[in-house]
Amino acid sequence: MRRGPLQAGEKVQFTDRKGKKITDQIVAGGSTQTEHGLILHDDVIGWTEGVVVTTVTAKREAQVNALHPERDAGKPWKAARAIGGWQYAVMRPRLADYVLSMPRGAQIMYPKDIAQVIQLGDIRSGHRVLESGAGSGAMSVNLLDAVGETGGLTTIELRPDFARVAEANATLYYGAKPAWWDLRTGDFDTVAAGLPEHHYDRIMLDMLDPWNRLEQAWRVIAPGGVLVAYITTTTQMSRMVEALRESGRWTEPAVQETLERSWKVAGLAVRPDHQMIGHTGFLVVARAMADGFTALKKRERPAKDTVTDVDEMTSEEREAQLEDLELRDISDRKLRKVLRDLDRQVGSLDA
């Protein structure tokens, strides 16, 4: 936790009056380029959070894209008009801001999903957590914060280059690589086979096929431990849920997604934003059963068929099961009542 004056090497967030945010690392003698001139880092270092800094005046030619100058060839005013004098508030970025702005190779998890993983996974200080799929380190940094120095995080990342990105982002956030983080590269099953049995309190899987990793996941998780899987598509979600049920080693999985929408508030003019963060992924949550015990299952209604594909039925089978497939959620008694009510309402039209 950093407090006090801003120091060289820190990440800082600059926010203008329009709400546009720029996150950059401040260094002695450095500068941050904006649409409205340069922010000199020496004007920021040594000050506290909450100050306002003003961009220096410069010619537009200093801002022209050096790689593609031809794009501005027909715009002579860009090199003639001076810019600068734009104000930015200076703050240390929140963890959510840092995650969204950090350099990344793989797609990161959004803060809304990360928050739900920590809450639904019940990930707290002192827990031992196993994570598969570091990506760019967004989830890893949040897990490290959640378990703290009294806990531990073991992350398994298949690609060494992604592991390097995740490690660098975490190092920049903390100022050094966290001592309570064990980052390993390799295939999940191979690496997990070398981990102690029933050692981890929580497991977080962010990968393409988590249903194929349940054997090793159950071996290393403690009885009662929570498994959370982040999955992006409905087909993946369905396969994961059915695999958890079929194994008998996990409680009935819960599935959810979180949608995020911000609002505009200006006096009495209050309305939601036209754009929102909709579907990003599903969270599948289940808990590990003890060795020798099978998970309890909800008894399914005999008439409820959720497995048979109607296209694979013969014409006779389709005709015989048509009523169950289409009307399985309504009883004959209720249907008769609905028809009576509709007949009465139609009769009222004639009257």
mmCIF file of N, CA, C and O in Angstrom, residues 229-295:
data_model
loop_
_atom_site.group_PDB
_atom_site.id
_atom_site.type_symbol
_atom_site.label_atom_id
_atom_site.label_comp_id
_atom_site.label_asym_id
_atom_site.label_seq_id
_atom_site.Cartn_x
_atom_site.Cartn_y
_atom_site.Cartn_z
ATOM 1 N N ALA A 229 -14.935 -21.439 -12.069
ATOM 2 C CA ALA A 229 -14.469 -21.497 -13.450
ATOM 3 C C ALA A 229 -15.065 -20.329 -14.224
ATOM 4 O O ALA A 229 -16.275 -20.082 -14.149
ATOM 5 N N TYR A 230 -14.207 -19.616 -14.938
ATOM 6 C CA TYR A 230 -14.647 -18.502 -15.792
ATOM 7 C C TYR A 230 -14.697 -19.005 -17.225
ATOM 8 O O TYR A 230 -13.690 -19.433 -17.784
ATOM 9 N N ILE A 231 -15.893 -18.967 -17.829
ATOM 10 C CA ILE A 231 -16.139 -19.554 -19.143
ATOM 11 C C ILE A 231 -16.907 -18.543 -19.980
ATOM 12 O O ILE A 231 -17.821 -17.881 -19.485
ATOM 13 N N THR A 232 -16.564 -18.442 -21.271
ATOM 14 C CA THR A 232 -17.147 -17.363 -22.078
ATOM 15 C C THR A 232 -18.368 -17.776 -22.898
ATOM 16 O O THR A 232 -19.200 -16.933 -23.201
ATOM 17 N N THR A 233 -18.488 -19.048 -23.283
ATOM 18 C CA THR A 233 -19.579 -19.437 -24.173
ATOM 19 C C THR A 233 -20.552 -20.383 -23.489
ATOM 20 O O THR A 233 -20.208 -21.061 -22.512
ATOM 21 N N THR A 234 -21.769 -20.458 -24.033
ATOM 22 C CA THR A 234 -22.791 -21.326 -23.449
ATOM 23 C C THR A 234 -22.441 -22.801 -23.614
ATOM 24 O O THR A 234 -22.754 -23.612 -22.733
ATOM 25 N N THR A 235 -21.814 -23.160 -24.717
ATOM 26 C CA THR A 235 -21.445 -24.567 -24.917
ATOM 27 C C THR A 235 -20.385 -24.995 -23.905
ATOM 28 O O THR A 235 -20.451 -26.111 -23.365
ATOM 29 N N GLN A 236 -19.412 -24.134 -23.645
ATOM 30 C CA GLN A 236 -18.418 -24.447 -22.619
ATOM 31 C C GLN A 236 -19.073 -24.562 -21.245
ATOM 32 O O GLN A 236 -18.752 -25.459 -20.465
ATOM 33 N N MET A 237 -19.972 -23.633 -20.967
ATOM 34 C CA MET A 237 -20.647 -23.641 -19.677
ATOM 35 C C MET A 237 -21.434 -24.923 -19.469
ATOM 36 O O MET A 237 -21.394 -25.547 -18.405
ATOM 37 N N SER A 238 -22.155 -25.371 -20.509
ATOM 38 C CA SER A 238 -22.943 -26.593 -20.411
ATOM 39 C C SER A 238 -22.047 -27.802 -20.163
ATOM 40 O O SER A 238 -22.347 -28.651 -19.319
ATOM 41 N N ARG A 239 -20.935 -27.897 -20.886
ATOM 42 C CA ARG A 239 -20.034 -29.036 -20.713
ATOM 43 C C ARG A 239 -19.420 -29.044 -19.312
ATOM 44 O O ARG A 239 -19.249 -30.111 -18.710
ATOM 45 N N MET A 240 -19.077 -27.871 -18.805
ATOM 46 C CA MET A 240 -18.487 -27.795 -17.468
ATOM 47 C C MET A 240 -19.483 -28.244 -16.406
ATOM 48 O O MET A 240 -19.159 -29.030 -15.506
ATOM 49 N N VAL A 241 -20.701 -27.763 -16.504
ATOM 50 C CA VAL A 241 -21.734 -28.113 -15.518
ATOM 51 C C VAL A 241 -22.013 -29.609 -15.537
ATOM 52 O O VAL A 241 -22.085 -30.272 -14.485
ATOM 53 N N GLU A 242 -22.184 -30.184 -16.722
ATOM 54 C CA GLU A 242 -22.478 -31.612 -16.814
ATOM 55 C C GLU A 242 -21.303 -32.458 -16.333
ATOM 56 O O GLU A 242 -21.493 -33.519 -15.728
ATOM 57 N N ALA A 243 -20.069 -32.011 -16.582
ATOM 58 C CA ALA A 243 -18.900 -32.747 -16.105
ATOM 59 C C ALA A 243 -18.828 -32.729 -14.582
ATOM 60 O O ALA A 243 -18.478 -33.741 -13.952
ATOM 61 N N LEU A 244 -19.148 -31.609 -13.960
ATOM 62 C CA LEU A 244 -19.164 -31.522 -12.503
ATOM 63 C C LEU A 244 -20.209 -32.470 -11.914
ATOM 64 O O LEU A 244 -19.960 -33.174 -10.929
ATOM 65 N N ARG A 245 -21.381 -32.495 -12.525
ATOM 66 C CA ARG A 245 -22.445 -33.372 -12.032
ATOM 67 C C ARG A 245 -22.076 -34.841 -12.202
ATOM 68 O O ARG A 245 -22.304 -35.663 -11.308
ATOM 69 N N GLU A 246 -21.532 -35.172 -13.362
ATOM 70 C CA GLU A 246 -21.224 -36.563 -13.664
ATOM 71 C C GLU A 246 -20.142 -37.122 -12.749
ATOM 72 O O GLU A 246 -20.166 -38.314 -12.393
ATOM 73 N N SER A 247 -19.190 -36.277 -12.336
ATOM 74 C CA SER A 247 -18.091 -36.773 -11.503
ATOM 75 C C SER A 247 -18.568 -37.192 -10.122
ATOM 76 O O SER A 247 -17.989 -38.100 -9.511
ATOM 77 N N GLY A 248 -19.603 -36.529 -9.592
ATOM 78 C CA GLY A 248 -20.099 -36.835 -8.260
ATOM 79 C C GLY A 248 -19.223 -36.315 -7.138
ATOM 80 O O GLY A 248 -19.509 -36.528 -5.965
ATOM 81 N N ARG A 249 -18.143 -35.629 -7.485
ATOM 82 C CA ARG A 249 -17.207 -35.125 -6.476
ATOM 83 C C ARG A 249 -17.427 -33.664 -6.121
ATOM 84 O O ARG A 249 -16.716 -33.120 -5.268
ATOM 85 N N TRP A 250 -18.379 -33.035 -6.800
ATOM 86 C CA TRP A 250 -18.615 -31.608 -6.595
ATOM 87 C C TRP A 250 -20.099 -31.367 -6.340
ATOM 88 O O TRP A 250 -20.955 -32.065 -6.874
ATOM 89 N N THR A 251 -20.390 -30.383 -5.526
ATOM 90 C CA THR A 251 -21.782 -30.037 -5.260
ATOM 91 C C THR A 251 -22.445 -29.494 -6.520
ATOM 92 O O THR A 251 -21.765 -29.169 -7.501
ATOM 93 N N GLU A 252 -23.766 -29.401 -6.497
ATOM 94 C CA GLU A 252 -24.507 -28.896 -7.645
ATOM 95 C C GLU A 252 -23.966 -27.520 -8.040
ATOM 96 O O GLU A 252 -23.956 -26.574 -7.241
ATOM 97 N N PRO A 253 -23.475 -27.380 -9.263
ATOM 98 C CA PRO A 253 -22.858 -26.110 -9.674
ATOM 99 C C PRO A 253 -23.883 -24.985 -9.820
ATOM 100 O O PRO A 253 -25.008 -25.209 -10.263
ATOM 101 N N ALA A 254 -23.462 -23.799 -9.448
ATOM 102 C CA ALA A 254 -24.260 -22.588 -9.656
ATOM 103 C C ALA A 254 -23.632 -21.800 -10.796
ATOM 104 O O ALA A 254 -22.409 -21.699 -10.894
ATOM 105 N N VAL A 255 -24.468 -21.251 -11.657
ATOM 106 C CA VAL A 255 -23.994 -20.521 -12.839
ATOM 107 C C VAL A 255 -24.594 -19.121 -12.830
ATOM 108 O O VAL A 255 -25.791 -18.951 -12.565
ATOM 109 N N GLN A 256 -23.779 -18.124 -13.144
ATOM 110 C CA GLN A 256 -24.298 -16.763 -13.238
ATOM 111 C C GLN A 256 -23.421 -15.922 -14.141
ATOM 112 O O GLN A 256 -22.273 -16.264 -14.437
ATOM 113 N N GLU A 257 -23.974 -14.819 -14.618
ATOM 114 C CA GLU A 257 -23.219 -13.788 -15.324
ATOM 115 C C GLU A 257 -23.602 -12.441 -14.739
ATOM 116 O O GLU A 257 -24.672 -12.290 -14.150
ATOM 117 N N THR A 258 -22.733 -11.464 -14.905
ATOM 118 C CA THR A 258 -22.959 -10.132 -14.349
ATOM 119 C C THR A 258 -22.928 -9.110 -15.466
ATOM 120 O O THR A 258 -22.003 -9.112 -16.289
ATOM 121 N N LEU A 259 -23.943 -8.256 -15.509
ATOM 122 C CA LEU A 259 -24.006 -7.178 -16.490
ATOM 123 C C LEU A 259 -23.754 -5.849 -15.783
ATOM 124 O O LEU A 259 -24.170 -5.658 -14.634
ATOM 125 N N GLU A 260 -23.106 -4.921 -16.469
ATOM 126 C CA GLU A 260 -22.743 -3.646 -15.851
ATOM 127 C C GLU A 260 -23.245 -2.487 -16.701
ATOM 128 O O GLU A 260 -23.025 -2.463 -17.914
ATOM 129 N N ARG A 261 -23.911 -1.529 -16.059
ATOM 130 C CA ARG A 261 -24.408 -0.352 -16.762
ATOM 131 C C ARG A 261 -24.206 0.878 -15.903
ATOM 132 O O ARG A 261 -24.599 0.904 -14.735
ATOM 133 N N SER A 262 -23.582 1.898 -16.455
ATOM 134 C CA SER A 262 -23.385 3.156 -15.730
ATOM 135 C C SER A 262 -24.517 4.126 -16.065
ATOM 136 O O SER A 262 -25.272 3.928 -17.018
ATOM 137 N N TRP A 263 -24.609 5.209 -15.263
ATOM 138 C CA TRP A 263 -25.706 6.172 -15.399
ATOM 139 C C TRP A 263 -25.163 7.589 -15.537
ATOM 140 O O TRP A 263 -24.096 7.910 -15.015
ATOM 141 N N LYS A 264 -25.920 8.407 -16.260
ATOM 142 C CA LYS A 264 -25.639 9.835 -16.383
ATOM 143 C C LYS A 264 -26.519 10.585 -15.382
ATOM 144 O O LYS A 264 -27.736 10.375 -15.338
ATOM 145 N N VAL A 265 -25.903 11.438 -14.598
ATOM 146 C CA VAL A 265 -26.653 12.207 -13.603
ATOM 147 C C VAL A 265 -26.280 13.677 -13.738
ATOM 148 O O VAL A 265 -25.127 14.054 -13.521
ATOM 149 N N ALA A 266 -27.255 14.508 -14.145
ATOM 150 C CA ALA A 266 -27.064 15.955 -14.253
ATOM 151 C C ALA A 266 -28.328 16.636 -13.739
ATOM 152 O O ALA A 266 -29.287 16.834 -14.479
ATOM 153 N N GLY A 267 -28.328 16.951 -12.453
ATOM 154 C CA GLY A 267 -29.533 17.529 -11.866
ATOM 155 C C GLY A 267 -30.680 16.524 -11.876
ATOM 156 O O GLY A 267 -30.557 15.399 -11.386
ATOM 157 N N LEU A 268 -31.792 16.943 -12.477
ATOM 158 C CA LEU A 268 -32.944 16.052 -12.586
ATOM 159 C C LEU A 268 -32.903 15.206 -13.852
ATOM 160 O O LEU A 268 -33.789 14.369 -14.065
ATOM 161 N N ALA A 269 -31.909 15.431 -14.693
ATOM 162 C CA ALA A 269 -31.754 14.618 -15.908
ATOM 163 C C ALA A 269 -30.931 13.387 -15.555
ATOM 164 O O ALA A 269 -29.702 13.423 -15.521
ATOM 165 N N VAL A 270 -31.611 12.314 -15.255
ATOM 166 C CA VAL A 270 -30.978 11.076 -14.828
ATOM 167 C C VAL A 270 -31.385 9.966 -15.787
ATOM 168 O O VAL A 270 -32.572 9.693 -15.963
ATOM 169 N N ARG A 271 -30.416 9.333 -16.401
ATOM 170 C CA ARG A 271 -30.713 8.257 -17.353
ATOM 171 C C ARG A 271 -29.529 7.308 -17.435
ATOM 172 O O ARG A 271 -28.398 7.678 -17.121
ATOM 173 N N PRO A 272 -29.770 6.069 -17.861
ATOM 174 C CA PRO A 272 -28.651 5.131 -18.035
ATOM 175 C C PRO A 272 -27.856 5.476 -19.287
ATOM 176 O O PRO A 272 -28.375 6.067 -20.238
ATOM 177 N N ASP A 273 -26.575 5.094 -19.275
ATOM 178 C CA ASP A 273 -25.751 5.264 -20.472
ATOM 179 C C ASP A 273 -26.307 4.423 -21.609
ATOM 180 O O ASP A 273 -26.914 3.372 -21.394
ATOM 181 N N HIS A 274 -26.112 4.888 -22.849
ATOM 182 C CA HIS A 274 -26.584 4.132 -24.000
ATOM 183 C C HIS A 274 -25.769 2.865 -24.211
ATOM 184 O O HIS A 274 -26.234 1.911 -24.811
ATOM 185 N N GLN A 275 -24.534 2.867 -23.736
ATOM 186 C CA GLN A 275 -23.681 1.693 -23.867
ATOM 187 C C GLN A 275 -23.471 1.063 -22.494
ATOM 188 O O GLN A 275 -23.452 1.758 -21.473
ATOM 189 N N MET A 276 -23.309 -0.257 -22.487
ATOM 190 C CA MET A 276 -23.076 -0.970 -21.241
ATOM 191 C C MET A 276 -22.129 -2.139 -21.507
ATOM 192 O O MET A 276 -21.888 -2.510 -22.651
ATOM 193 N N ILE A 277 -21.580 -2.689 -20.427
ATOM 194 C CA ILE A 277 -20.773 -3.897 -20.530
ATOM 195 C C ILE A 277 -21.719 -5.071 -20.292
ATOM 196 O O ILE A 277 -22.156 -5.305 -19.166
ATOM 197 N N GLY A 278 -22.055 -5.766 -21.372
ATOM 198 C CA GLY A 278 -23.013 -6.865 -21.267
ATOM 199 C C GLY A 278 -22.320 -8.168 -20.932
ATOM 200 O O GLY A 278 -21.550 -8.257 -19.981
ATOM 201 N N HIS A 279 -22.557 -9.179 -21.750
ATOM 202 C CA HIS A 279 -21.979 -10.491 -21.462
ATOM 203 C C HIS A 279 -20.477 -10.500 -21.722
ATOM 204 O O HIS A 279 -20.011 -10.115 -22.790
ATOM 205 N N THR A 280 -19.728 -10.909 -20.723
ATOM 206 C CA THR A 280 -18.293 -11.134 -20.887
ATOM 207 C C THR A 280 -17.939 -12.577 -20.574
ATOM 208 O O THR A 280 -16.979 -13.110 -21.133
ATOM 209 N N GLY A 281 -18.679 -13.201 -19.674
ATOM 210 C CA GLY A 281 -18.390 -14.590 -19.334
ATOM 211 C C GLY A 281 -19.348 -15.116 -18.285
ATOM 212 O O GLY A 281 -20.096 -14.358 -17.651
ATOM 213 N N PHE A 282 -19.331 -16.448 -18.115
ATOM 214 C CA PHE A 282 -20.114 -17.116 -17.079
ATOM 215 C C PHE A 282 -19.181 -17.540 -15.950
ATOM 216 O O PHE A 282 -18.029 -17.900 -16.178
ATOM 217 N N LEU A 283 -19.702 -17.522 -14.744
ATOM 218 C CA LEU A 283 -18.992 -18.059 -13.589
ATOM 219 C C LEU A 283 -19.707 -19.326 -13.132
ATOM 220 O O LEU A 283 -20.905 -19.299 -12.853
ATOM 221 N N VAL A 284 -18.983 -20.428 -13.089
ATOM 222 C CA VAL A 284 -19.510 -21.698 -12.611
ATOM 223 C C VAL A 284 -18.853 -21.985 -11.269
ATOM 224 O O VAL A 284 -17.619 -22.043 -11.182
ATOM 225 N N VAL A 285 -19.659 -22.157 -10.228
ATOM 226 C CA VAL A 285 -19.138 -22.306 -8.868
ATOM 227 C C VAL A 285 -19.634 -23.623 -8.276
ATOM 228 O O VAL A 285 -20.828 -23.937 -8.348
ATOM 229 N N ALA A 286 -18.721 -24.401 -7.685
ATOM 230 C CA ALA A 286 -19.076 -25.651 -7.014
ATOM 231 C C ALA A 286 -18.088 -25.883 -5.876
ATOM 232 O O ALA A 286 -17.007 -25.279 -5.834
ATOM 233 N N ARG A 287 -18.460 -26.787 -4.943
ATOM 234 C CA ARG A 287 -17.599 -27.097 -3.808
ATOM 235 C C ARG A 287 -17.227 -28.573 -3.818
ATOM 236 O O ARG A 287 -17.990 -29.414 -4.295
ATOM 237 N N ALA A 288 -16.041 -28.859 -3.293
ATOM 238 C CA ALA A 288 -15.498 -30.212 -3.339
ATOM 239 C C ALA A 288 -16.092 -31.075 -2.229
ATOM 240 O O ALA A 288 -16.169 -30.653 -1.064
ATOM 241 N N MET A 289 -16.505 -32.288 -2.584
ATOM 242 C CA MET A 289 -16.968 -33.270 -1.610
ATOM 243 C C MET A 289 -15.758 -33.965 -0.983
ATOM 244 O O MET A 289 -14.663 -33.991 -1.542
ATOM 245 N N ALA A 290 -15.981 -34.549 0.197
ATOM 246 C CA ALA A 290 -14.926 -35.321 0.855
ATOM 247 C C ALA A 290 -14.739 -36.656 0.142
ATOM 248 O O ALA A 290 -15.645 -37.170 -0.515
ATOM 249 N N ASP A 291 -13.556 -37.228 0.283
ATOM 250 C CA ASP A 291 -13.239 -38.507 -0.339
ATOM 251 C C ASP A 291 -14.187 -39.592 0.198
ATOM 252 O O ASP A 291 -14.378 -39.726 1.412
ATOM 253 N N GLY A 292 -14.789 -40.349 -0.711
ATOM 254 C CA GLY A 292 -15.691 -41.416 -0.321
ATOM 255 C C GLY A 292 -17.152 -41.007 -0.242
ATOM 256 O O GLY A 292 -18.007 -41.849 0.022
ATOM 257 N N PHE A 293 -17.451 -39.737 -0.487
ATOM 258 C CA PHE A 293 -18.830 -39.255 -0.442
ATOM 259 C C PHE A 293 -19.227 -38.698 -1.807
ATOM 260 O O PHE A 293 -18.432 -38.025 -2.466
ATOM 261 N N THR A 294 -20.461 -38.981 -2.210
ATOM 262 C CA THR A 294 -20.968 -38.544 -3.501
ATOM 263 C C THR A 294 -21.900 -37.354 -3.306
ATOM 264 O O THR A 294 -22.691 -37.319 -2.355
ATOM 265 N N ALA A 295 -21.819 -36.399 -4.204
ATOM 266 C CA ALA A 295 -22.650 -35.198 -4.108
ATOM 267 C C ALA A 295 -24.127 -35.552 -4.209
ATOM 268 O O ALA A 295 -24.525 -36.474 -4.935
#
